mmCIF file of C-alpha atoms in Angstrom:
data_model
loop_
_atom_site.group_PDB
_atom_site.id
_atom_site.type_symbol
_atom_site.label_atom_id
_atom_site.label_comp_id
_atom_site.label_asym_id
_atom_site.label_seq_id
_atom_site.Cartn_x
_atom_site.Cartn_y
_atom_site.Cartn_z
ATOM 1 C CA UNK N 25 134.258 -65.771 225.990
ATOM 2 C CA UNK N 26 132.690 -64.786 229.161
ATOM 3 C CA UNK N 27 132.876 -61.379 229.862
ATOM 4 C CA UNK N 28 132.414 -60.782 233.872
ATOM 5 C CA UNK N 29 131.549 -57.291 234.722
ATOM 6 C CA UNK N 30 130.257 -55.564 238.840
ATOM 7 C CA UNK N 31 128.968 -52.511 240.353
ATOM 8 C CA UNK N 32 131.691 -51.592 243.428
ATOM 9 C CA UNK N 33 129.966 -48.858 245.903
ATOM 10 C CA UNK N 34 131.668 -46.561 248.037
ATOM 11 C CA UNK N 35 131.606 -47.287 251.641
ATOM 12 C CA UNK N 36 129.278 -45.106 252.512
ATOM 13 C CA UNK N 37 126.785 -46.607 250.404
ATOM 14 C CA UNK N 38 125.766 -49.729 251.971
ATOM 15 C CA UNK N 39 122.617 -51.333 250.102
ATOM 16 C CA UNK N 40 121.259 -54.265 250.726
ATOM 17 C CA UNK N 41 123.811 -57.426 250.207
ATOM 18 C CA UNK N 42 126.712 -55.208 251.866
ATOM 19 C CA UNK N 43 125.484 -55.483 255.355
ATOM 20 C CA UNK N 44 126.481 -59.933 254.140
ATOM 21 C CA UNK N 45 129.600 -58.508 254.472
ATOM 22 C CA UNK N 46 132.317 -57.601 256.901
ATOM 23 C CA UNK N 47 134.685 -56.589 253.690
ATOM 24 C CA UNK N 48 133.745 -53.281 252.003
ATOM 25 C CA UNK N 49 133.286 -54.161 247.795
ATOM 26 C CA UNK N 50 135.578 -52.678 246.504
ATOM 27 C CA UNK N 51 138.468 -55.770 249.024
ATOM 28 C CA UNK N 52 135.183 -58.084 247.749
ATOM 29 C CA UNK N 53 136.510 -56.929 243.772
ATOM 30 C CA UNK N 54 140.291 -57.406 245.046
ATOM 31 C CA UNK N 55 139.193 -60.909 245.314
ATOM 32 C CA UNK N 56 137.407 -61.111 242.698
ATOM 33 C CA UNK N 57 139.801 -59.370 240.187
ATOM 34 C CA UNK N 58 141.607 -61.576 241.525
ATOM 35 C CA UNK N 59 140.056 -65.328 241.183
ATOM 36 C CA UNK N 60 139.395 -64.188 238.486
ATOM 37 C CA UNK N 61 142.465 -63.392 237.317
ATOM 38 C CA UNK N 62 143.937 -66.580 238.327
ATOM 39 C CA UNK N 63 141.663 -68.332 235.625
ATOM 40 C CA UNK N 64 142.397 -66.578 232.821
ATOM 41 C CA UNK N 65 139.834 -64.218 232.659
ATOM 42 C CA UNK N 66 139.098 -60.565 231.735
ATOM 43 C CA UNK N 67 136.480 -58.516 234.086
ATOM 44 C CA UNK N 68 135.074 -54.675 233.658
ATOM 45 C CA UNK N 69 134.085 -53.499 237.247
ATOM 46 C CA UNK N 70 131.710 -50.308 237.157
ATOM 47 C CA UNK N 71 132.871 -48.227 240.286
ATOM 48 C CA UNK N 72 131.349 -44.806 241.559
ATOM 49 C CA UNK N 73 133.231 -41.995 241.840
ATOM 50 C CA UNK N 74 133.238 -41.192 246.120
ATOM 51 C CA UNK N 75 134.476 -45.168 246.464
ATOM 52 C CA UNK N 76 137.599 -43.399 245.186
ATOM 53 C CA UNK N 77 137.510 -40.794 247.161
ATOM 54 C CA UNK N 78 136.719 -43.412 250.408
ATOM 55 C CA UNK N 79 139.584 -46.032 249.446
ATOM 56 C CA UNK N 80 141.579 -44.255 246.925
ATOM 57 C CA UNK N 81 144.179 -47.344 248.119
ATOM 58 C CA UNK N 82 141.777 -50.444 247.639
ATOM 59 C CA UNK N 83 140.940 -48.171 244.465
ATOM 60 C CA UNK N 84 144.809 -47.983 243.347
ATOM 61 C CA UNK N 85 145.334 -51.428 243.699
ATOM 62 C CA UNK N 86 142.530 -52.552 241.825
ATOM 63 C CA UNK N 87 144.279 -50.292 238.964
ATOM 64 C CA UNK N 88 147.044 -52.001 238.951
ATOM 65 C CA UNK N 89 144.905 -55.152 238.117
ATOM 66 C CA UNK N 90 146.460 -56.663 234.912
ATOM 67 C CA UNK N 91 143.109 -58.613 234.049
ATOM 68 C CA UNK N 92 140.608 -55.471 235.302
ATOM 69 C CA UNK N 93 139.247 -52.757 233.426
ATOM 70 C CA UNK N 94 137.116 -49.702 235.360
ATOM 71 C CA UNK N 95 133.825 -47.835 234.337
ATOM 72 C CA UNK N 96 132.048 -45.429 235.902
ATOM 73 C CA UNK N 97 129.341 -45.875 238.424
ATOM 74 C CA UNK N 98 128.337 -42.778 238.412
ATOM 75 C CA UNK N 99 129.097 -40.848 241.692
ATOM 76 C CA UNK N 100 126.921 -41.276 244.584
ATOM 77 C CA UNK N 101 124.931 -44.228 243.132
ATOM 78 C CA UNK N 102 122.068 -41.020 242.520
ATOM 79 C CA UNK N 103 121.968 -41.500 246.687
ATOM 80 C CA UNK N 104 122.228 -37.475 247.927
ATOM 81 C CA UNK N 105 119.661 -35.194 248.158
ATOM 82 C CA UNK N 106 120.033 -33.846 245.678
ATOM 83 C CA UNK N 107 119.196 -36.845 244.101
ATOM 84 C CA UNK N 108 116.239 -36.345 246.130
ATOM 85 C CA UNK N 109 115.579 -33.579 245.886
ATOM 86 C CA UNK N 110 115.612 -33.566 242.074
ATOM 87 C CA UNK N 111 113.945 -36.837 241.741
ATOM 88 C CA UNK N 112 110.884 -34.816 243.899
ATOM 89 C CA UNK N 113 111.072 -31.629 241.819
ATOM 90 C CA UNK N 114 109.384 -34.121 238.915
ATOM 91 C CA UNK N 115 113.027 -35.341 236.991
ATOM 92 C CA UNK N 116 114.322 -38.500 237.132
ATOM 93 C CA UNK N 117 116.449 -39.234 240.111
ATOM 94 C CA UNK N 118 119.506 -38.758 237.551
ATOM 95 C CA UNK N 119 118.880 -34.740 237.814
ATOM 96 C CA UNK N 120 117.850 -32.114 235.263
ATOM 97 C CA UNK N 121 120.704 -32.249 231.836
ATOM 98 C CA UNK N 122 123.233 -30.371 234.145
ATOM 99 C CA UNK N 123 123.703 -31.853 236.401
ATOM 100 C CA UNK N 124 123.886 -35.405 235.239
ATOM 101 C CA UNK N 125 126.639 -33.829 233.337
ATOM 102 C CA UNK N 126 128.284 -32.964 236.372
ATOM 103 C CA UNK N 127 128.148 -35.821 238.441
ATOM 104 C CA UNK N 128 129.577 -37.560 234.889
ATOM 105 C CA UNK N 129 132.575 -34.632 235.159
ATOM 106 C CA UNK N 130 132.644 -35.613 238.971
ATOM 107 C CA UNK N 131 132.867 -39.618 238.485
ATOM 108 C CA UNK N 132 135.224 -39.561 235.314
ATOM 109 C CA UNK N 133 138.022 -37.144 237.190
ATOM 110 C CA UNK N 134 137.461 -38.646 240.538
ATOM 111 C CA UNK N 135 138.090 -42.187 238.213
ATOM 112 C CA UNK N 136 141.077 -40.687 236.230
ATOM 113 C CA UNK N 137 143.158 -38.889 238.774
ATOM 114 C CA UNK N 138 143.360 -41.833 241.085
ATOM 115 C CA UNK N 139 144.249 -44.456 239.032
ATOM 116 C CA UNK N 140 145.876 -42.232 235.794
ATOM 117 C CA UNK N 141 143.728 -44.121 233.036
ATOM 118 C CA UNK N 142 140.750 -42.480 231.352
ATOM 119 C CA UNK N 143 137.945 -44.614 231.035
ATOM 120 C CA UNK N 144 135.781 -46.032 227.622
ATOM 121 C CA UNK N 145 133.227 -47.872 229.846
ATOM 122 C CA UNK N 146 130.439 -46.425 231.994
ATOM 123 C CA UNK N 147 126.779 -48.369 233.566
ATOM 124 C CA UNK N 148 125.297 -46.142 235.495
ATOM 125 C CA UNK N 149 123.852 -47.290 238.995
ATOM 126 C CA UNK N 150 120.759 -49.595 238.488
ATOM 127 C CA UNK N 151 120.913 -48.935 234.754
ATOM 128 C CA UNK N 152 118.613 -45.702 234.963
ATOM 129 C CA UNK N 153 118.951 -42.944 232.123
ATOM 130 C CA UNK N 154 117.152 -40.601 230.595
ATOM 131 C CA UNK N 155 117.205 -39.078 227.570
ATOM 132 C CA UNK N 156 120.205 -36.871 227.526
ATOM 133 C CA UNK N 157 122.464 -39.609 229.517
ATOM 134 C CA UNK N 158 123.745 -40.946 226.475
ATOM 135 C CA UNK N 159 124.930 -37.889 224.185
ATOM 136 C CA UNK N 160 126.610 -36.886 227.927
ATOM 137 C CA UNK N 161 129.166 -39.963 228.003
ATOM 138 C CA UNK N 162 129.810 -39.833 224.471
ATOM 139 C CA UNK N 163 130.552 -36.241 225.006
ATOM 140 C CA UNK N 164 133.088 -37.062 227.793
#
């Protein structure tokens, strides 16, 4: 059995590996899915909610790829002034429980409203989580 997964961040994320390609992570994810599909391999891609807002046409196209399952990957990959503030105040980077719940809802809504499909898988950015994460995801 082959299990291919990947994380797909929003256009403005600009992580260290994005400097090596002229293409966005969403565009690269489309190519990745196409290659896997030609070989009969299914993929699960975890996307940020913000990617849905910044590249809606490409995410919609990705969601129509028959061998590709989309899952959540937080809204902004913990890159917002509020995430940094929570960290400075002594919380985990996920923020307090109410804020983390909001982030999950916002991501689920962004993906569902664009693709018309509910998500059933999730991977937090950098696998970061706290004692509330799993319960919040289960409730979402």
